[in-house]
Structures are given as C-alpha cells and as structure tokens.
PDB file of C-alpha atoms and ligand atoms in Angstrom:
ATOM      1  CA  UNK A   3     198.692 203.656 193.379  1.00  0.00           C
ATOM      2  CA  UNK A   4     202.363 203.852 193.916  1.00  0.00           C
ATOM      3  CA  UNK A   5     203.621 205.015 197.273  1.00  0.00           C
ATOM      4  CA  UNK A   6     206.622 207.052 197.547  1.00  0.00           C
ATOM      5  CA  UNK A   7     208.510 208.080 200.427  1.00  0.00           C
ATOM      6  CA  UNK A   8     210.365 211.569 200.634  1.00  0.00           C
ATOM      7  CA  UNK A   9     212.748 212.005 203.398  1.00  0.00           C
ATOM      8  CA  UNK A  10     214.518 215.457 204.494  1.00  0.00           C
ATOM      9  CA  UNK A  11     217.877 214.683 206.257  1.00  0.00           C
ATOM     10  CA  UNK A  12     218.632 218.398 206.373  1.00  0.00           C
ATOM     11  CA  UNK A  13     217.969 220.791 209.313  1.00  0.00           C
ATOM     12  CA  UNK A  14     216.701 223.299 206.969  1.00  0.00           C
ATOM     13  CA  UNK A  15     213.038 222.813 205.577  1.00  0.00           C
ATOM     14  CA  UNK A  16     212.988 225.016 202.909  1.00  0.00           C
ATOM     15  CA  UNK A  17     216.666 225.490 201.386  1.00  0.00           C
ATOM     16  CA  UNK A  18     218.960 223.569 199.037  1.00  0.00           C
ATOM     17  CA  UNK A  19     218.262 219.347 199.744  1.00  0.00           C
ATOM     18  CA  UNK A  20     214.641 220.649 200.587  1.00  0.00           C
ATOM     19  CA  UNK A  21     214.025 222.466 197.636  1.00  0.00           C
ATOM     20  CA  UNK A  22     215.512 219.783 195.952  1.00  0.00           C
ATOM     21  CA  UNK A  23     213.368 217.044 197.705  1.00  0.00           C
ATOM     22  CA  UNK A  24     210.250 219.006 196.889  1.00  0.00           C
ATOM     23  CA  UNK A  25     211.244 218.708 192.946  1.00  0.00           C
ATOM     24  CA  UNK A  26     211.953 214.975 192.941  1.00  0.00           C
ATOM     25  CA  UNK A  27     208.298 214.886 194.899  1.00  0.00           C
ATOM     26  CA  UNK A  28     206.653 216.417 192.227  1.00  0.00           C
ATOM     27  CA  UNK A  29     208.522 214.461 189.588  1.00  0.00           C
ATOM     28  CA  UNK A  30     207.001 211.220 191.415  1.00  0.00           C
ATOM     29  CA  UNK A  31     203.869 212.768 191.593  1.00  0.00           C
ATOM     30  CA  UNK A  32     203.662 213.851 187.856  1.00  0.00           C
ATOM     31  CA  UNK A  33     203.628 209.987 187.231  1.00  0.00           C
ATOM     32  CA  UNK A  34     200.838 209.335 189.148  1.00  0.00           C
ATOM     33  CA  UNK A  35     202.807 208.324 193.141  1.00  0.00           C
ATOM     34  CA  UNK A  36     201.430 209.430 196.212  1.00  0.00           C
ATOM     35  CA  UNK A  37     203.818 210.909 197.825  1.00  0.00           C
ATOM     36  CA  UNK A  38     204.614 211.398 201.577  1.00  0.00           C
ATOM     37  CA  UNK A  39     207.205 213.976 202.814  1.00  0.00           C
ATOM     38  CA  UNK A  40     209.189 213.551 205.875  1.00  0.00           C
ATOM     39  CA  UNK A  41     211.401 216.069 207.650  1.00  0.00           C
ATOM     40  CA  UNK A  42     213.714 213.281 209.817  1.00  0.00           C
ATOM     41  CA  UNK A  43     214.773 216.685 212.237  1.00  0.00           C
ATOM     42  CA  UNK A  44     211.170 216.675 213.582  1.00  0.00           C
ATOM     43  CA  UNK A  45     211.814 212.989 214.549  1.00  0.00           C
ATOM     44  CA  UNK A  46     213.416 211.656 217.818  1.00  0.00           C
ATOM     45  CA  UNK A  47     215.559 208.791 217.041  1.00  0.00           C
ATOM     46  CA  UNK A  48     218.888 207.381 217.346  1.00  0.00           C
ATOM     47  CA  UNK A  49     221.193 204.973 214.939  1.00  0.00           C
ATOM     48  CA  UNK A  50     221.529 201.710 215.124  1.00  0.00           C
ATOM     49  CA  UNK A  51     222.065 200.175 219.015  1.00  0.00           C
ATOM     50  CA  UNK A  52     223.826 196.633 218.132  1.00  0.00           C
ATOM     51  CA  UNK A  53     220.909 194.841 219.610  1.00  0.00           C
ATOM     52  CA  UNK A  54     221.699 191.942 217.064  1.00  0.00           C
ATOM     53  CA  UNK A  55     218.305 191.560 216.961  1.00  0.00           C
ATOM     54  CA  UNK A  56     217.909 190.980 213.176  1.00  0.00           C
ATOM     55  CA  UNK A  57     220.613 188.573 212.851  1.00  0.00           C
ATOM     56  CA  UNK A  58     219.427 186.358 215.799  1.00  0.00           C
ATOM     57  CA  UNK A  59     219.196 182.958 214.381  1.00  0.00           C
ATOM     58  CA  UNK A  60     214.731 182.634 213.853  1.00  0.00           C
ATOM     59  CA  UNK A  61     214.870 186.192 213.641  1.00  0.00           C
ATOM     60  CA  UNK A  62     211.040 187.730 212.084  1.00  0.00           C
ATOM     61  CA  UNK A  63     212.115 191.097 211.806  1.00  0.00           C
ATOM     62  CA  UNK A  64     212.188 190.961 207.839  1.00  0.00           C
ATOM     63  CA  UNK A  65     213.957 194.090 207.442  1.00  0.00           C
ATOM     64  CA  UNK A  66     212.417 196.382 209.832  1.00  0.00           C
ATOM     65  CA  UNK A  67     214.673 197.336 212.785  1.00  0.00           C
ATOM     66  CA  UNK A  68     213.223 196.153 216.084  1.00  0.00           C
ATOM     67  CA  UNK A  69     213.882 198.778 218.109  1.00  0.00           C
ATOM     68  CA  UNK A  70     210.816 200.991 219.027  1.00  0.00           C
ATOM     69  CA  UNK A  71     211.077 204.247 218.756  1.00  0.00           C
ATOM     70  CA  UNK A  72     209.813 207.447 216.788  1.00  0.00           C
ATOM     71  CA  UNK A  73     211.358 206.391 213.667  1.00  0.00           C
ATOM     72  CA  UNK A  74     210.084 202.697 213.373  1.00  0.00           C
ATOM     73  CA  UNK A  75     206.622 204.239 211.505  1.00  0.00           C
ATOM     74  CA  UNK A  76     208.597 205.485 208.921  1.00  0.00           C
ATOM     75  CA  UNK A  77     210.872 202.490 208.554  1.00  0.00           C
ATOM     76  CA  UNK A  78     207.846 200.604 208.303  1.00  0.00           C
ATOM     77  CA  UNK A  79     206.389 203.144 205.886  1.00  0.00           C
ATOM     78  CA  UNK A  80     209.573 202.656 203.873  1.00  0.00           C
ATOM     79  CA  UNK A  81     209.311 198.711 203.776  1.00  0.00           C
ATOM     80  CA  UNK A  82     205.993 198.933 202.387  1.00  0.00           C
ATOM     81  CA  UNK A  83     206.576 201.780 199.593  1.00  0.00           C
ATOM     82  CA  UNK A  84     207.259 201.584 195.980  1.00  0.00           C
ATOM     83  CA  UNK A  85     210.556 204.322 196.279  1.00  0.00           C
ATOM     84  CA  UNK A  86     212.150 206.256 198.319  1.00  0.00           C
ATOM     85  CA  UNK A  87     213.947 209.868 198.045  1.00  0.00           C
ATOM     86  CA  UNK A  88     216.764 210.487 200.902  1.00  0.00           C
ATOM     87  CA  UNK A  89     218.281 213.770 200.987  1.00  0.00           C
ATOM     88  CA  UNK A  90     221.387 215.208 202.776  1.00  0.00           C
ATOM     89  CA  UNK A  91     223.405 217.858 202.666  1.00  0.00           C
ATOM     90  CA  UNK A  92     227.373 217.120 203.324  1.00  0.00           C
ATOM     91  CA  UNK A  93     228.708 218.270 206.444  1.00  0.00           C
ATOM     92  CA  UNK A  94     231.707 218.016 207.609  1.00  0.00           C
ATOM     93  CA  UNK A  95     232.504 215.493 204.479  1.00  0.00           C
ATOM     94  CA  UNK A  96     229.628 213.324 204.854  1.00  0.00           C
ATOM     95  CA  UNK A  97     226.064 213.001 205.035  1.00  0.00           C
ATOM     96  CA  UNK A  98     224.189 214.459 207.843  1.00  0.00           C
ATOM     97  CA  UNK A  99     224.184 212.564 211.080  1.00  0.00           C
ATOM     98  CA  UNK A 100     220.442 211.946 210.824  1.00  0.00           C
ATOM     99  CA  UNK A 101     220.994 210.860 207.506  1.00  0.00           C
ATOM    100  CA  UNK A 102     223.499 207.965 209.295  1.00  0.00           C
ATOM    101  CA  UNK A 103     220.882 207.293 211.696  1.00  0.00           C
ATOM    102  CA  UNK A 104     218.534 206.628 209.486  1.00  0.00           C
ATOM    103  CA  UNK A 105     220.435 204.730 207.114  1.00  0.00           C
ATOM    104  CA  UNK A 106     222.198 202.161 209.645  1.00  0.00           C
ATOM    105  CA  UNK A 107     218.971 201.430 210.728  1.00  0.00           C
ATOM    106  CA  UNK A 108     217.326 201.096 207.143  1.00  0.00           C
ATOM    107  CA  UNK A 109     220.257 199.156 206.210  1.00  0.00           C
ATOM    108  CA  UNK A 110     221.731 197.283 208.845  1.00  0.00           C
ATOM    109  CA  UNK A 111     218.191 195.189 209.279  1.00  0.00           C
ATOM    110  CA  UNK A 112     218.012 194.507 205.563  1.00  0.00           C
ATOM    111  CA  UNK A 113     220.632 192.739 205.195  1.00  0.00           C
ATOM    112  CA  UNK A 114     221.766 189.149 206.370  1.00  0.00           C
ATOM    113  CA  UNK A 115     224.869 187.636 207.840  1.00  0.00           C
ATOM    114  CA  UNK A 116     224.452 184.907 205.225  1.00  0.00           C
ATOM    115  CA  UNK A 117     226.351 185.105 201.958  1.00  0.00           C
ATOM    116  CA  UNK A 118     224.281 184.725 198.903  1.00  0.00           C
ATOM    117  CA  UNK A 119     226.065 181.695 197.312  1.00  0.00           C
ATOM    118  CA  UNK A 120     225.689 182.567 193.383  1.00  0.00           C
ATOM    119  CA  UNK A 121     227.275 186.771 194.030  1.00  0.00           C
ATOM    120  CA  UNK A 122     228.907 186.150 196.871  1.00  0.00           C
ATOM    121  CA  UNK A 123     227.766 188.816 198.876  1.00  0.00           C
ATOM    122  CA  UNK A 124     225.527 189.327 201.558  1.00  0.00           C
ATOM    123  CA  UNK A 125     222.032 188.184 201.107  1.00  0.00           C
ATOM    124  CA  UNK A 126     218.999 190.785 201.376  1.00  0.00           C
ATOM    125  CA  UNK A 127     216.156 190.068 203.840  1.00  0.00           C
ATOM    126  CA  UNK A 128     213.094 191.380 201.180  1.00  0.00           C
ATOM    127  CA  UNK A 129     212.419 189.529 198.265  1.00  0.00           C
ATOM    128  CA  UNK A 130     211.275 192.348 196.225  1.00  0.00           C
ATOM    129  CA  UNK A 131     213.470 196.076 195.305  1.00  0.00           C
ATOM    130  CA  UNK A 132     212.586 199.167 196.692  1.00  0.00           C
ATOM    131  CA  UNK A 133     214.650 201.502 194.047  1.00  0.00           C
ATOM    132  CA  UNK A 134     216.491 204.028 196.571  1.00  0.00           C
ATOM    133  CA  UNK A 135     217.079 207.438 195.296  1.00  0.00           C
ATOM    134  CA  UNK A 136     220.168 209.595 197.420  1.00  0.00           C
ATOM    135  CA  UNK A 137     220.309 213.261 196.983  1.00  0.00           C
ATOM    136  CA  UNK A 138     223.575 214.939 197.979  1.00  0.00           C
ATOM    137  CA  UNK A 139     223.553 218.706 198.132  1.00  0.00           C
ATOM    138  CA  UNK A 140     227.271 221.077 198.674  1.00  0.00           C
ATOM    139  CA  UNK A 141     228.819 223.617 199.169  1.00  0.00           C
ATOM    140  CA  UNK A 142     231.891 222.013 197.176  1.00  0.00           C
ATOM    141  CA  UNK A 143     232.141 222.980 193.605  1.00  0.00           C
ATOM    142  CA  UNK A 144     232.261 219.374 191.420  1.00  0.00           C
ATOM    143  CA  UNK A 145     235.771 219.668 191.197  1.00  0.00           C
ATOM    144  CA  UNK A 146     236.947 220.073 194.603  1.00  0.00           C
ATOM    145  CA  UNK A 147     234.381 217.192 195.215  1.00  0.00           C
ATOM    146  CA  UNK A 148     236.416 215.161 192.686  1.00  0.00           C
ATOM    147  CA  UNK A 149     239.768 216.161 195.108  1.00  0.00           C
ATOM    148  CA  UNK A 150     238.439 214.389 197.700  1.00  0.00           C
ATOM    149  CA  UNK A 151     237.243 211.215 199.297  1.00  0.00           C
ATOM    150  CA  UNK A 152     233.831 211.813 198.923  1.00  0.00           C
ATOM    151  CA  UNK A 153     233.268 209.960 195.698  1.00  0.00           C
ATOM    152  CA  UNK A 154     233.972 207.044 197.364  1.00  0.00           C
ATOM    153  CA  UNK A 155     231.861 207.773 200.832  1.00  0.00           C
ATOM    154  CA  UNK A 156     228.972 208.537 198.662  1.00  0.00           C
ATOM    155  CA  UNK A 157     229.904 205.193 196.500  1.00  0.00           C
ATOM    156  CA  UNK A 158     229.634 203.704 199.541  1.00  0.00           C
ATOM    157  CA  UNK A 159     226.351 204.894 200.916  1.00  0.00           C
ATOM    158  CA  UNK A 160     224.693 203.680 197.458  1.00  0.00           C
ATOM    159  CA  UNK A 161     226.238 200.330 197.318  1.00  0.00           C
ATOM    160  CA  UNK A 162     224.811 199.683 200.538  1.00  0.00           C
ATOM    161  CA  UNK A 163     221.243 200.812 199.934  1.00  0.00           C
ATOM    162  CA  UNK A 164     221.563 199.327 196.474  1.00  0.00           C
ATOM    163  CA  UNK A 165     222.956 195.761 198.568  1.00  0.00           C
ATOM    164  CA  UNK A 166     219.693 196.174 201.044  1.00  0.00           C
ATOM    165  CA  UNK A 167     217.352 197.387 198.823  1.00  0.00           C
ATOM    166  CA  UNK A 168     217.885 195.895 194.960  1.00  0.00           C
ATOM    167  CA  UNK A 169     218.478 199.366 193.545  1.00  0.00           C
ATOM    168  CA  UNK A 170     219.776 202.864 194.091  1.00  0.00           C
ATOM    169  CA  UNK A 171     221.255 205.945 192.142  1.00  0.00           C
ATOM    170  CA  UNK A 172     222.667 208.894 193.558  1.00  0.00           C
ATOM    171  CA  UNK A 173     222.595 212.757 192.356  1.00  0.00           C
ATOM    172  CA  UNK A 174     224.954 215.100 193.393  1.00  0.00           C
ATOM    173  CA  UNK A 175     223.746 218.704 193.662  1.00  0.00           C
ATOM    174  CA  UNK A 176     227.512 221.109 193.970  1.00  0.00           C
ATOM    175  CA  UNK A 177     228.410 224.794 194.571  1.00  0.00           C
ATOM    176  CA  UNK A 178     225.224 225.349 196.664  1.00  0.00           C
ATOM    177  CA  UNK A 179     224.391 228.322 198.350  1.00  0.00           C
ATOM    178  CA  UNK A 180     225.110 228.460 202.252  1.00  0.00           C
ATOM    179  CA  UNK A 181     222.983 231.386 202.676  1.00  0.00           C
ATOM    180  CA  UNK A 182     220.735 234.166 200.214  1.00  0.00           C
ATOM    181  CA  UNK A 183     222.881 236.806 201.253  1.00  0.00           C
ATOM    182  CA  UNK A 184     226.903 236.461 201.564  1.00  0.00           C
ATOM    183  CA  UNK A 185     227.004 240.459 202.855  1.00  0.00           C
ATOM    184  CA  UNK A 186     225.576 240.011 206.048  1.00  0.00           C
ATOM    185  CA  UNK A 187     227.598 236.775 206.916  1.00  0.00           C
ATOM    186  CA  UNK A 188     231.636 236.741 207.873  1.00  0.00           C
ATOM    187  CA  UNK A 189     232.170 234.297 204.737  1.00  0.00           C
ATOM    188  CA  UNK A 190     235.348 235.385 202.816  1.00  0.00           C
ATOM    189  CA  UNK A 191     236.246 232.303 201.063  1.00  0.00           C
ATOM    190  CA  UNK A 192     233.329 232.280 199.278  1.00  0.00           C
ATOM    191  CA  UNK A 193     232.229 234.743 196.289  1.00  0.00           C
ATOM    192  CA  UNK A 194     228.986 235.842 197.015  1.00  0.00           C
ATOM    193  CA  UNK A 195     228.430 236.977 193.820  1.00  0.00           C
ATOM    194  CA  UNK A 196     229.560 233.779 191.944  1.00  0.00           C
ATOM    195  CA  UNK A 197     227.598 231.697 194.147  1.00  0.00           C
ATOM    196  CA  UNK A 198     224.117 234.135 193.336  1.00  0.00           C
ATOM    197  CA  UNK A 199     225.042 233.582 189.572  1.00  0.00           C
ATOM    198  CA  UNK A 200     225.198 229.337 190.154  1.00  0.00           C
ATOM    199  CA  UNK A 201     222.043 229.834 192.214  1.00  0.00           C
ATOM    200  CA  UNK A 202     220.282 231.078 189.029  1.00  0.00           C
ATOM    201  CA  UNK A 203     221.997 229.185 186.425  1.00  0.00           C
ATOM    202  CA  UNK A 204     222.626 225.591 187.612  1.00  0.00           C
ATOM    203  CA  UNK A 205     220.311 224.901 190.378  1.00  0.00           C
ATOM    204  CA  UNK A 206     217.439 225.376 188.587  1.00  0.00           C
ATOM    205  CA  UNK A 207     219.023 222.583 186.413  1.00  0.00           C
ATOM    206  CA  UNK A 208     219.381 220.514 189.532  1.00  0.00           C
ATOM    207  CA  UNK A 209     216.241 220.789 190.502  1.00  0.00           C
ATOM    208  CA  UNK A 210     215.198 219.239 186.867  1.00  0.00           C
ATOM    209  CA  UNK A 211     217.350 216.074 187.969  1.00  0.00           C
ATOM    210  CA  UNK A 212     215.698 215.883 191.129  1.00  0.00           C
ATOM    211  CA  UNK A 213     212.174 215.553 189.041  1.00  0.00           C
ATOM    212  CA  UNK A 214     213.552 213.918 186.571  1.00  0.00           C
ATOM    213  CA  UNK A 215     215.145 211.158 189.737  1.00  0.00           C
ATOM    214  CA  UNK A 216     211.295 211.101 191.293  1.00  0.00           C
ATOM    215  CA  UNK A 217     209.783 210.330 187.715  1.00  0.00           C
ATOM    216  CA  UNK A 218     212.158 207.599 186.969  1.00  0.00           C
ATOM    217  CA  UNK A 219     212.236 205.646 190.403  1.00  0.00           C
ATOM    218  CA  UNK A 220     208.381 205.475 190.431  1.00  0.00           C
ATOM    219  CA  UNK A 221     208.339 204.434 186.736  1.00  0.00           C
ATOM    220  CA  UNK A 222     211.009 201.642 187.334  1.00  0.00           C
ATOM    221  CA  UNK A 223     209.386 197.924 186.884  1.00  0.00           C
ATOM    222  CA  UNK A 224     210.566 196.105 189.745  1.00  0.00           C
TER     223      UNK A 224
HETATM  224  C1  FMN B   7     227.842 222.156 209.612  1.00  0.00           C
HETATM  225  C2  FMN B   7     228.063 222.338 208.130  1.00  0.00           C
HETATM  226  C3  FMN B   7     229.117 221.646 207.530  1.00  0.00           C
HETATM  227  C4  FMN B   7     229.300 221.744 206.152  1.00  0.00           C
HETATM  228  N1  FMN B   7     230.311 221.008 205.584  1.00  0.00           N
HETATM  229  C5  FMN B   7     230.438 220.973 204.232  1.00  0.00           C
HETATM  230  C6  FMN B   7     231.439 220.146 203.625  1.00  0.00           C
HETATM  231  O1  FMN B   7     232.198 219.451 204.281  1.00  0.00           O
HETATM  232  N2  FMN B   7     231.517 220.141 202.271  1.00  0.00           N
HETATM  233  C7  FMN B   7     230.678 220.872 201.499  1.00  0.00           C
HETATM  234  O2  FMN B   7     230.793 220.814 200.269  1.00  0.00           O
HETATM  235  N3  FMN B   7     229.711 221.683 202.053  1.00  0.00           N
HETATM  236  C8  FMN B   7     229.572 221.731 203.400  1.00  0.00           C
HETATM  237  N4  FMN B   7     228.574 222.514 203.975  1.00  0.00           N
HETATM  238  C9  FMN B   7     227.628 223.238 203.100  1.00  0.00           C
HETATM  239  C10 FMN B   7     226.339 222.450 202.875  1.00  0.00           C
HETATM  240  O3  FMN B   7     226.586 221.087 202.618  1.00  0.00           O
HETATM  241  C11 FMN B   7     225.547 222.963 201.677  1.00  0.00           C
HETATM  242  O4  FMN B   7     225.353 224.353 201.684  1.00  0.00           O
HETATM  243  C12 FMN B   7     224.200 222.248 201.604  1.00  0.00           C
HETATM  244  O5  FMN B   7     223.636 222.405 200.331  1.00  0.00           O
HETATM  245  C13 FMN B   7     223.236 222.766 202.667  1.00  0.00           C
HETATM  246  O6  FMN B   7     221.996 222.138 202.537  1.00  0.00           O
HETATM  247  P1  FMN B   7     220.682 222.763 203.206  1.00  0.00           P
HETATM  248  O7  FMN B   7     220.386 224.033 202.486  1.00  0.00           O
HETATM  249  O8  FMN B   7     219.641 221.726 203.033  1.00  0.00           O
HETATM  250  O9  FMN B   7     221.002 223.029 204.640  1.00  0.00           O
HETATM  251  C14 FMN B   7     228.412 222.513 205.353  1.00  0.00           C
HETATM  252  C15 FMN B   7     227.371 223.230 205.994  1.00  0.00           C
HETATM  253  C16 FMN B   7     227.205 223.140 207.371  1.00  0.00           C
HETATM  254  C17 FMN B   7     226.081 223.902 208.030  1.00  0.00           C
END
C-alpha cells in the first residue's frame, strides 16, 4: 500500500491550507494511499543548524537530517513514503516559518555538494523520487499575486523540492478568507462580502485541485 504523508504548515487546524490538506488527503486516499496527517505547529523543532553534517566527506545520513529532535520521525516518515502534501499559507510574502523549517531541513540533507556531471546541477542523495506536492493558500487575489515576487519565491521553493526529491508541483489557492466573519474584525481593506461570495464559489473549486493533487501524486509511476 502506498504511504502518503500530509503535512499542515499552518497554525490553524481547521481553516483554509487545512481544509485544503484534508481534500488532497482524501484524493490520495480515494486511490487506495494510506495516509498520515501531520499538524507541524504541534511539533517542537527548529530549521536547519549548519552542522555540515550531511556533506561531511563518508557522510551515511542519506537524506535524513542528523540532528535529533521532534521532527526527525517525520523526516524519516517522509524518506520512506510514496508522496508527500506540504501546505502553507503566505505570510508576510512567504511560506510560513515552520514551513522553512521544515523544508531546509527536508532539503538541505537531500542534496549533495557534488555536481551531477550529465545536468550540471547538484546531485540528489536518494536514488528513487518522492513526487512533492506544495499547497499555497492567500489572502492575495491571483492578480495581485502576479504583481509581486512571489511567483518566483514559490518557483523557488518547488525547484528545490523538485532538485531533492525528483518531482514536485505546486497549487496556488488565492483570495482566501482571513476570517468567517469580516463584521466583527477591524478589516477595511477587505470586502467582506466579496470575500463570502469567493468562499462559496471558488474554494470549493480549490478544494477539487487539492483532491485532484492527492490522486495524481499517489498515482504517479516513479
Ligand atoms: C501573519 C499573517 C500574514 C499574512 N500575510 C499575507 C501575505 O503576505 N499575503 C497574502 O496574500 N496573505 C497573507 N495573509 C493571509 C493568509 O495567507 C491567508 O488567509 C491564508 O489562507 C491563511 O491560511 P490558514 O487559514 O491556514 O491560516 C496573512 C495572514 C497572517 C495571519
């Protein structure tokens, strides 16, 4: 049975990138996955610390960070799955701090200092692709997204994974919701009313990606 592993980078367990998490889980699920669901908030961990410990020359990490801490399960858990779901909301204009935690540490160790000689760029540490799926949920409508640098932060984040890991694709959930109800929050740049009417319309179509993202990753022959 295919193992797939779902990780929360938002604070919030049950809003947008949750919500949409729980639809890409169900999507991997409908194909047959098992599926295991992580909130990262309700870990205790840390980025990456420099300890140059998986580029030491004899090095037998294989792509799992060495340092020991709360998170190591799950990197291990991610090592030996068949995909894996990240989700983060943008603050601030970029992922979630946990999400950067997580991902220098995911990354950082599957990758080597050695240049692969026919591409020319760096060579992975795993011999087999763990197809990465990274969900983005905002508040920014998919134009002002398009007026910013963010395009090319998130290009960045999946050119990395997809350098590490063999394989990643990215879906972008806009215009979300900040709260249910705009009234009771000081929030006058934003149209309550539109943003109920999106909530209705186009998330439910997002949330059809997301199962649509879980389906395909575990279906993918790699
Ligand atoms: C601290 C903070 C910073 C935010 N910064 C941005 C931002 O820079 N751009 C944006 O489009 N939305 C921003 N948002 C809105 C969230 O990204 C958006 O509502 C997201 O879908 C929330 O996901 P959640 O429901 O999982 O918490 C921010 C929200 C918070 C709480």
């Amino acid at each position: 049975m295919k193992k797939v592993i779902v990780l929360n980078a938002s604070p919030r367990k049950n809003f947008n990138t949750a919500q949409v998490l729980k639809e890409a889980q169900k999507g991997a699920q409908s194909v047959g996955a098992e599926v295991e669901y992580i909130d990262l908030f309700d870990i205790d961990f840390k980025g990456c610390r420099s300890c140059y410990a998986c580029k030491i020359k004899g090095s037998k990490t294989k792509g799992l960070c060495a340092f020991k801490d709360d998170l190591r399960p799950v990197l291990e858990k991610i090592l030996n799955s068949n995909a894996v779901i990240i989700g983060t909301p943008i603050y601030c204009g970029d992922a979630t701090g946990v999400y950067r935690n997580l991902t220098e540490r995911m990354i950082f160790a599957a990758i080597k200092y050695l240049k692969d000689e026919k591409t020319g760029v760096m060579q992975r540490e795993l011999n087999y692709t763990i197809p990465i799926g990274i969900i983005n949920t905002m508040g920014a409508t998919e134009e002002q997204f398009n007026r910013t640098y963010l395009p090319e932060m998130i290009g960045m984040n999946e050119f990395l994974l997809k350098t590490a890991f063999g394989y990643c694709e990215v879906l972008n959930v806009f215009d979300t919701s900040h709260f249910t109800d705009y009234s009771k929050y000081d929030s006058s740049i934003f149209d309550g009313e539109y943003k109920k009417q999106v909530r209705e319309k186009q998330f439910p179509k997002d949330l059809k990606k997301a199962f649509d993202m879980g389906k395909r990753l575990v279906e993918m022959n790699v």
